[in-house]
PDB file of C-alpha atoms in Angstrom:
ATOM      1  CA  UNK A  23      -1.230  16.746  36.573  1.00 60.00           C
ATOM      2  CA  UNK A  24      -2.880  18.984  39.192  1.00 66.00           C
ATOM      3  CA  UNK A  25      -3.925  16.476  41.390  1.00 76.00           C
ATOM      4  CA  UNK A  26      -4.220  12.913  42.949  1.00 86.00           C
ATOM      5  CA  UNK A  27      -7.059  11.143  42.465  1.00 89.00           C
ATOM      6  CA  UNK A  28      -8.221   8.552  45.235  1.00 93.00           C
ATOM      7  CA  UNK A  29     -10.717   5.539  45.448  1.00 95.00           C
ATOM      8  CA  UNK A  30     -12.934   6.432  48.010  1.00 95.00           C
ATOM      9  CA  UNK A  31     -16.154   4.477  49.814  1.00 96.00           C
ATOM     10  CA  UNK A  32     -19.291   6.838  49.590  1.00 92.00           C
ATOM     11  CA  UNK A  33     -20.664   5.207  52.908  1.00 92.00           C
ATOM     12  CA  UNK A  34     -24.071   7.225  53.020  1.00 90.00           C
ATOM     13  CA  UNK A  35     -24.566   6.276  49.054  1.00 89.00           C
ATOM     14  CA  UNK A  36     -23.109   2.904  49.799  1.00 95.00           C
ATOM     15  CA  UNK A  37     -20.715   3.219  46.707  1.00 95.00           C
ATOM     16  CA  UNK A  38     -17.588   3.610  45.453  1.00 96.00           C
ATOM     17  CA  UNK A  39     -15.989   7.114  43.861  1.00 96.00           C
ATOM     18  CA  UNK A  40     -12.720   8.893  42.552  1.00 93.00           C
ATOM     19  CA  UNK A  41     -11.664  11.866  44.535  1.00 93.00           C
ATOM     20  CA  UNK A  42      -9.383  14.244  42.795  1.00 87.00           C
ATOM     21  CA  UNK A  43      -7.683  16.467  45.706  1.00 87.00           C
ATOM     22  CA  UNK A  44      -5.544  19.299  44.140  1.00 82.00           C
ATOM     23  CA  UNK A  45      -1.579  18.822  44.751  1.00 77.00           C
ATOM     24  CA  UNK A  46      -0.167  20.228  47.077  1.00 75.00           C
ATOM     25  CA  UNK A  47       2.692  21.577  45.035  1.00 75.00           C
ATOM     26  CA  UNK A  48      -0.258  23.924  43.679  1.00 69.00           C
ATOM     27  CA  UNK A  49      -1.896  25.448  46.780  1.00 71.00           C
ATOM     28  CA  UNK A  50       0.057  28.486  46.073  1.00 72.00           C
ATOM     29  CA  UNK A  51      -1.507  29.136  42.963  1.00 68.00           C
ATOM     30  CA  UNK A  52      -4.628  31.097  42.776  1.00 74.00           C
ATOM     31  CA  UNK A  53      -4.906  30.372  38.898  1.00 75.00           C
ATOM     32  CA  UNK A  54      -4.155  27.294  39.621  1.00 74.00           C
ATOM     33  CA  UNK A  55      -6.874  26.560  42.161  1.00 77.00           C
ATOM     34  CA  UNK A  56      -9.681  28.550  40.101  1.00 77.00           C
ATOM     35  CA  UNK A  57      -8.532  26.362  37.017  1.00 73.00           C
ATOM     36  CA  UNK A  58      -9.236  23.260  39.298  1.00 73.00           C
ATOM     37  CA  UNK A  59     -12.718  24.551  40.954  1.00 76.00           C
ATOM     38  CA  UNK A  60     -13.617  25.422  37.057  1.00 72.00           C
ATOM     39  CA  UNK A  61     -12.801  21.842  36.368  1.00 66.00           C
ATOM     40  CA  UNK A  62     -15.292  20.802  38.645  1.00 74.00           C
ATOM     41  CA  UNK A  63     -17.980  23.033  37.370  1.00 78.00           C
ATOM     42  CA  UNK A  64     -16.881  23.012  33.865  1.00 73.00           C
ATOM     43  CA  UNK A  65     -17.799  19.227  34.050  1.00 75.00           C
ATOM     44  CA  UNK A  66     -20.131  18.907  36.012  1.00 84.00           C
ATOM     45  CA  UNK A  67     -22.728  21.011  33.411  1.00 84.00           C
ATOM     46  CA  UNK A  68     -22.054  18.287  30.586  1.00 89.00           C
ATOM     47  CA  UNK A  69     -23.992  15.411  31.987  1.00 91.00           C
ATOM     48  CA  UNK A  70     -23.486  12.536  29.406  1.00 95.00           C
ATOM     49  CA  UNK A  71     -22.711   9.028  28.875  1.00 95.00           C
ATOM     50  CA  UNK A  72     -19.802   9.509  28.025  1.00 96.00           C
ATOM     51  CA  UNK A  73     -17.863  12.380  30.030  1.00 94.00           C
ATOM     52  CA  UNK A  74     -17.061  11.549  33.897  1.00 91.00           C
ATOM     53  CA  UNK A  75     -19.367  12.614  36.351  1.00 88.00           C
ATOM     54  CA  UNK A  76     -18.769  14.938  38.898  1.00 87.00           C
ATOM     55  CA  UNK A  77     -20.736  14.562  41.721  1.00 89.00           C
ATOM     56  CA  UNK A  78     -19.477  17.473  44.033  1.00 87.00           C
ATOM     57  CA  UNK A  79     -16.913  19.798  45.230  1.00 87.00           C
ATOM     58  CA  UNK A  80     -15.373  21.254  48.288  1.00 88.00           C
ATOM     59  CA  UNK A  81     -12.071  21.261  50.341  1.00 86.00           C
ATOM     60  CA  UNK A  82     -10.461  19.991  52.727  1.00 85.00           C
ATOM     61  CA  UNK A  83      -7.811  21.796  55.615  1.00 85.00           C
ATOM     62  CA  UNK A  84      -7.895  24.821  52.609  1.00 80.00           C
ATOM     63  CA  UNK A  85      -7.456  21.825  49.606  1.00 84.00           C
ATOM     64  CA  UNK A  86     -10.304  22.134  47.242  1.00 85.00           C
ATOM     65  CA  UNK A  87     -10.945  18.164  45.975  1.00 88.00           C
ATOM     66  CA  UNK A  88     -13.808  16.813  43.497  1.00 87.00           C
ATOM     67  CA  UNK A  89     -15.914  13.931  44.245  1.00 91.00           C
ATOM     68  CA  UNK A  90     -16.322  11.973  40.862  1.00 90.00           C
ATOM     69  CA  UNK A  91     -17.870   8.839  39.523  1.00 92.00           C
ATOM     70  CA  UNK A  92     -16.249   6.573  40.382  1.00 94.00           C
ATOM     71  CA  UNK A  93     -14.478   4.520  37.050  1.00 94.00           C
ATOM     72  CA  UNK A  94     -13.827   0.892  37.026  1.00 94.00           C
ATOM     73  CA  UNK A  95     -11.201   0.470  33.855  1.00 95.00           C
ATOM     74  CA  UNK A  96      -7.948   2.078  32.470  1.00 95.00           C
ATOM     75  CA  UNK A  97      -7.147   4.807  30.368  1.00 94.00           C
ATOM     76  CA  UNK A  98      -6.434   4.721  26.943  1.00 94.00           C
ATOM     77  CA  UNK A  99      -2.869   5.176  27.349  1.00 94.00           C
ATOM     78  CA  UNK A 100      -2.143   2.436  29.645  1.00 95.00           C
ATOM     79  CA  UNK A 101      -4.383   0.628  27.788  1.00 93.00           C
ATOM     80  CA  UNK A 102      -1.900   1.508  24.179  1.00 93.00           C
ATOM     81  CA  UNK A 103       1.013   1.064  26.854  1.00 93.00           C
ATOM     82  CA  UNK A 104       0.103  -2.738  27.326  1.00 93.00           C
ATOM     83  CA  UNK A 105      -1.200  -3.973  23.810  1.00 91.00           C
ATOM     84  CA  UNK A 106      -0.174  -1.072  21.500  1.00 91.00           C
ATOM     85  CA  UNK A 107      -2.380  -0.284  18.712  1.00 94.00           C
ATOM     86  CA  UNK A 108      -6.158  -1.517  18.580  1.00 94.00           C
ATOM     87  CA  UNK A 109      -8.142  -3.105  16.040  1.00 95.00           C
ATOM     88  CA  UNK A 110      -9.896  -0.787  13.465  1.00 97.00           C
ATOM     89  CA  UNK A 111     -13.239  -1.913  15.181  1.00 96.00           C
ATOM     90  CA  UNK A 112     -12.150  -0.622  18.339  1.00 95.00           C
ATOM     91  CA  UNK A 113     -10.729   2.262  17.374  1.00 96.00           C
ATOM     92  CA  UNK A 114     -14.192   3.554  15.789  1.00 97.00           C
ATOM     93  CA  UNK A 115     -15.867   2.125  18.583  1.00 97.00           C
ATOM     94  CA  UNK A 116     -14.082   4.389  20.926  1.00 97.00           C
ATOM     95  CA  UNK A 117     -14.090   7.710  18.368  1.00 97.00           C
ATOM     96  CA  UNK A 118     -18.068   7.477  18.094  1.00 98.00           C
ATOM     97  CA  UNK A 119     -17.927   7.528  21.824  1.00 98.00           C
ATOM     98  CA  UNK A 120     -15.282  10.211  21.938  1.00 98.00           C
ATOM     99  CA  UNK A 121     -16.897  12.510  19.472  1.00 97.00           C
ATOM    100  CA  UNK A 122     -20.365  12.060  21.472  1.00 98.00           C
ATOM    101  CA  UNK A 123     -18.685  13.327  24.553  1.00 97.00           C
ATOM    102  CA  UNK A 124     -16.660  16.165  23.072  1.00 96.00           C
ATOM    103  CA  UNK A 125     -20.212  16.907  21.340  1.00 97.00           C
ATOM    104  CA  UNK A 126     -21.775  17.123  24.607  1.00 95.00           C
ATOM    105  CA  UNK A 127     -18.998  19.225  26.263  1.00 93.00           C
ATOM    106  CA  UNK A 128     -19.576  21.632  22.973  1.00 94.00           C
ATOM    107  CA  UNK A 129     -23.071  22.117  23.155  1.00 93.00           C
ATOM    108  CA  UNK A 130     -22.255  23.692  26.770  1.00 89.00           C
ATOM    109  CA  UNK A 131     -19.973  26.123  25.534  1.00 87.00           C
ATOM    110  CA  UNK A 132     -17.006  23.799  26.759  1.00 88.00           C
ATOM    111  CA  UNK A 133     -13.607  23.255  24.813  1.00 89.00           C
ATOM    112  CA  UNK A 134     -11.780  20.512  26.688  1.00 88.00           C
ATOM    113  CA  UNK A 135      -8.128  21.512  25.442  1.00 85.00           C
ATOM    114  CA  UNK A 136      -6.239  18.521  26.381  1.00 88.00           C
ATOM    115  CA  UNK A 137      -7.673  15.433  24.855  1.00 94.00           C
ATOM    116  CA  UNK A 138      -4.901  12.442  24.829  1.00 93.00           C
ATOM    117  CA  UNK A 139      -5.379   9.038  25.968  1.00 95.00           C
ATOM    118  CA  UNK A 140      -4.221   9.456  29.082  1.00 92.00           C
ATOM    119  CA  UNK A 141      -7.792  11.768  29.780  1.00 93.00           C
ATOM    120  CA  UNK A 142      -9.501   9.146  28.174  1.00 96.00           C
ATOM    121  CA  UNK A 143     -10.922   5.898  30.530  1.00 95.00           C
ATOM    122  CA  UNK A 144     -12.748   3.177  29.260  1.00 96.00           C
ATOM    123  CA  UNK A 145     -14.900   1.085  31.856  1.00 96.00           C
ATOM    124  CA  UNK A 146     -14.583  -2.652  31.773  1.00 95.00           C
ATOM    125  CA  UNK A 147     -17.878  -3.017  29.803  1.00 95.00           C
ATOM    126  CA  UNK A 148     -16.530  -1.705  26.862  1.00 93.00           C
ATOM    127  CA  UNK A 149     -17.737   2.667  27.572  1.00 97.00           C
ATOM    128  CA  UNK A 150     -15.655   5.365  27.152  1.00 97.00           C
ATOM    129  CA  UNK A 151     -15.622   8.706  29.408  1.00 96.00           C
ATOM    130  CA  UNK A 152     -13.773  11.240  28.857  1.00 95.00           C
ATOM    131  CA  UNK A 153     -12.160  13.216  31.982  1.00 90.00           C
ATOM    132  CA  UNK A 154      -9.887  15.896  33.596  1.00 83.00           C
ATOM    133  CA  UNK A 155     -11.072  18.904  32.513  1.00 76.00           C
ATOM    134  CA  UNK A 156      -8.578  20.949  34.167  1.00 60.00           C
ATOM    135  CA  UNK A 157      -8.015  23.691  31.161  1.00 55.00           C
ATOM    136  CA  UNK A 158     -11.015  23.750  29.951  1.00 56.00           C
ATOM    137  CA  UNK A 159     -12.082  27.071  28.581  1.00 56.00           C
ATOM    138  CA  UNK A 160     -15.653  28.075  28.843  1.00 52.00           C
ATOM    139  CA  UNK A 161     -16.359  30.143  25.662  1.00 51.00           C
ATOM    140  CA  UNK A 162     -17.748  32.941  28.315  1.00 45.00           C
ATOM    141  CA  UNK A 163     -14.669  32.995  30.415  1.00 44.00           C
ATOM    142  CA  UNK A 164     -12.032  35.073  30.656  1.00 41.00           C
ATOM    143  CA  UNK A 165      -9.977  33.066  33.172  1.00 40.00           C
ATOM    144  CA  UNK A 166      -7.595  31.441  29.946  1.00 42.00           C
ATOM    145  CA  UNK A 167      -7.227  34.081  27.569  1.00 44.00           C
ATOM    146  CA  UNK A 168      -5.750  33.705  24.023  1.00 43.00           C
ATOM    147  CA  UNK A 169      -1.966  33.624  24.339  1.00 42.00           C
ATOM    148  CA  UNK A 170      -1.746  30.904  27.034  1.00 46.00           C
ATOM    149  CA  UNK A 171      -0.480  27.678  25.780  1.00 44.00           C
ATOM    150  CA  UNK A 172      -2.126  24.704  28.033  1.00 54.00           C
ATOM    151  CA  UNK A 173      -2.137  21.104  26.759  1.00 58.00           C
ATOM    152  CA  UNK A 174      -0.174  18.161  25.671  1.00 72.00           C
ATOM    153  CA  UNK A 175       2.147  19.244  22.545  1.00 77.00           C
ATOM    154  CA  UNK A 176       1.720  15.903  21.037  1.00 82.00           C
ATOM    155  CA  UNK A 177      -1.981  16.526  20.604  1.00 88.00           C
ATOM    156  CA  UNK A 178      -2.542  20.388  20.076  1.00 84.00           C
ATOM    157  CA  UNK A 179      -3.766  21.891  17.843  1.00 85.00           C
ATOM    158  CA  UNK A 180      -1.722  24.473  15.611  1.00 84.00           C
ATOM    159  CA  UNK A 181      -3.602  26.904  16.604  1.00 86.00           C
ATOM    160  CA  UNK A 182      -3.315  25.675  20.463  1.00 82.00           C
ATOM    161  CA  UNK A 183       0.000  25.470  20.427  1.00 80.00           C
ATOM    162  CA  UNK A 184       0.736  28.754  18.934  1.00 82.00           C
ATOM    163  CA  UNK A 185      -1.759  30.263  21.829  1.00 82.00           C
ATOM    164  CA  UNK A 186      -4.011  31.629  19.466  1.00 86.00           C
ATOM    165  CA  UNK A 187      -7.885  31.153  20.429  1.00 86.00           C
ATOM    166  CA  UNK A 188      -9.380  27.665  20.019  1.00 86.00           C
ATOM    167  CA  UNK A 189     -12.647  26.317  20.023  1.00 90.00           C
ATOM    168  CA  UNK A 190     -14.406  23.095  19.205  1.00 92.00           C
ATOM    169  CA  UNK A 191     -12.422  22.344  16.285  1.00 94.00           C
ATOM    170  CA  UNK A 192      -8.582  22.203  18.480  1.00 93.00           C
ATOM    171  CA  UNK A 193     -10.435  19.221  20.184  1.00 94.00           C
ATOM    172  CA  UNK A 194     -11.279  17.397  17.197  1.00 95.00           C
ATOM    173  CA  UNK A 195      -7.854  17.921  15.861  1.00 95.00           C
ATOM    174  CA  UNK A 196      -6.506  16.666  19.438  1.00 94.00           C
ATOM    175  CA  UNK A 197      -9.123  13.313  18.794  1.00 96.00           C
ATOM    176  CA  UNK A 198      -8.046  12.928  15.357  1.00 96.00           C
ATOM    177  CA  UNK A 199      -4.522  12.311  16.726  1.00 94.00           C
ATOM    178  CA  UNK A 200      -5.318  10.110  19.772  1.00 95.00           C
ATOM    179  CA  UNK A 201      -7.149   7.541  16.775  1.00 96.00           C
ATOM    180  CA  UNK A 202      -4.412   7.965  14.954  1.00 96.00           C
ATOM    181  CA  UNK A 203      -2.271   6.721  17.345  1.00 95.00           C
ATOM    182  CA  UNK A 204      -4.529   4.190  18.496  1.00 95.00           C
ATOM    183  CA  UNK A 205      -4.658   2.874  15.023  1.00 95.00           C
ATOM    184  CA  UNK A 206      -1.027   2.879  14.227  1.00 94.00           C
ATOM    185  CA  UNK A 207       0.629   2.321  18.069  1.00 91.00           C
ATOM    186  CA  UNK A 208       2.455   5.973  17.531  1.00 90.00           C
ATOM    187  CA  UNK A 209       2.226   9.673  18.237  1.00 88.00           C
ATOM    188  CA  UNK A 210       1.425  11.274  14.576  1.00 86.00           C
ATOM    189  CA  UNK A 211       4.089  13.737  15.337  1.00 78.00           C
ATOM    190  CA  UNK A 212       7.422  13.206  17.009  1.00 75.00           C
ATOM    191  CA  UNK A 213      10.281  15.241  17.616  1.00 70.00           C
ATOM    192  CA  UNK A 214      11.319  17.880  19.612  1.00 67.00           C
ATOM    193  CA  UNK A 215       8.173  21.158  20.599  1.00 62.00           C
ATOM    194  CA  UNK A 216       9.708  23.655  17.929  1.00 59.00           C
TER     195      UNK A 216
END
């Protein structure tokens, strides 16, 4: 939501990558623009197999972009969009692979705060990676304090969406309902926010 992402030819690496460039709409911002520079080195500590890689950042005419692997694959939610919900199998298949990432992320002090499908890719072979780490809180930071309510509703946490503190457990929760709803083709709660 804070940016457009771009394919992009690495010419001196002689490859292809994704390059997020903040919106425009946000250049106003300075929360906004330290949330997306934090993506960028929020991510870019957790190197695993399964969370996107981020391979630099820096800006352009005074807009701050991130140079990331590049993915070839769909997200999870376009991915739900087209077939709806997934085989048991799969679903497991992609959890393991989920829960190794967000384990990752955890170990570095990292709570991702807006797991949903849509932040989830999988590659054509078959790997998941989890991206967009855009309100992440480092446990260390004081940039989102307790109180400010980030994320997708559909997947929050209680305590998330009542903008009380989280940690590793609101993005478990938020996992837990992205298999449920790739096991069962819905959202596990519906209605309106209140």
């Amino acid at each position: 939501g804070m940016g457009v992402v771009f394919k992009a030819f690495d010419g001196s690496l002689n490859r292809y990558v994704a390059i997020k460039l903040m919106s425009p709409l946000y250049l106003g911002s300075g929360a906004a623009k330290q949330r997306f520079v934090r993506e960028a080195r929020s991510a870019a500590a957790v190197i695993h197999e399964n969370v996107v890689g981020i391979h630099s950042i820096s800006e352009w005419q005074g807009i701050p972009y991130l140079v990331m692997t590049f993915i070839r694959g769909e997200s999870l939610q376009k991915r739900l969009a087209q077939r709806g919900a997934l085989s048991v199998k799969e679903v497991l298949r992609i959890g393991m692979q989920v829960a190794q990432g967000l384990a990752a992320a955890h170990a570095q002090g990292l709570i991702h705060r807006d797991i949903k499908p849509a932040n989830i890719m999988i590659t054509d072979a078959g790997e998941v990676k989890i991206t967009d780490f855009g309100i992440a809180r480092i446990e260390s930071s004081s940039l989102t304090q307790a109180g400010a309510v980030l994320g997708t509703p559909s997947y929050m946490s209680p305590e998330q969406f009542m903008g009380q503190r989280v940690d590793a457990r609101s993005d478990l929760f938020s996992a837990g309902a992205v298999l449920y709803q790739f096991l069962t083709g819905e959202k596990p709660f519906t209605g309106s926010l209140t």
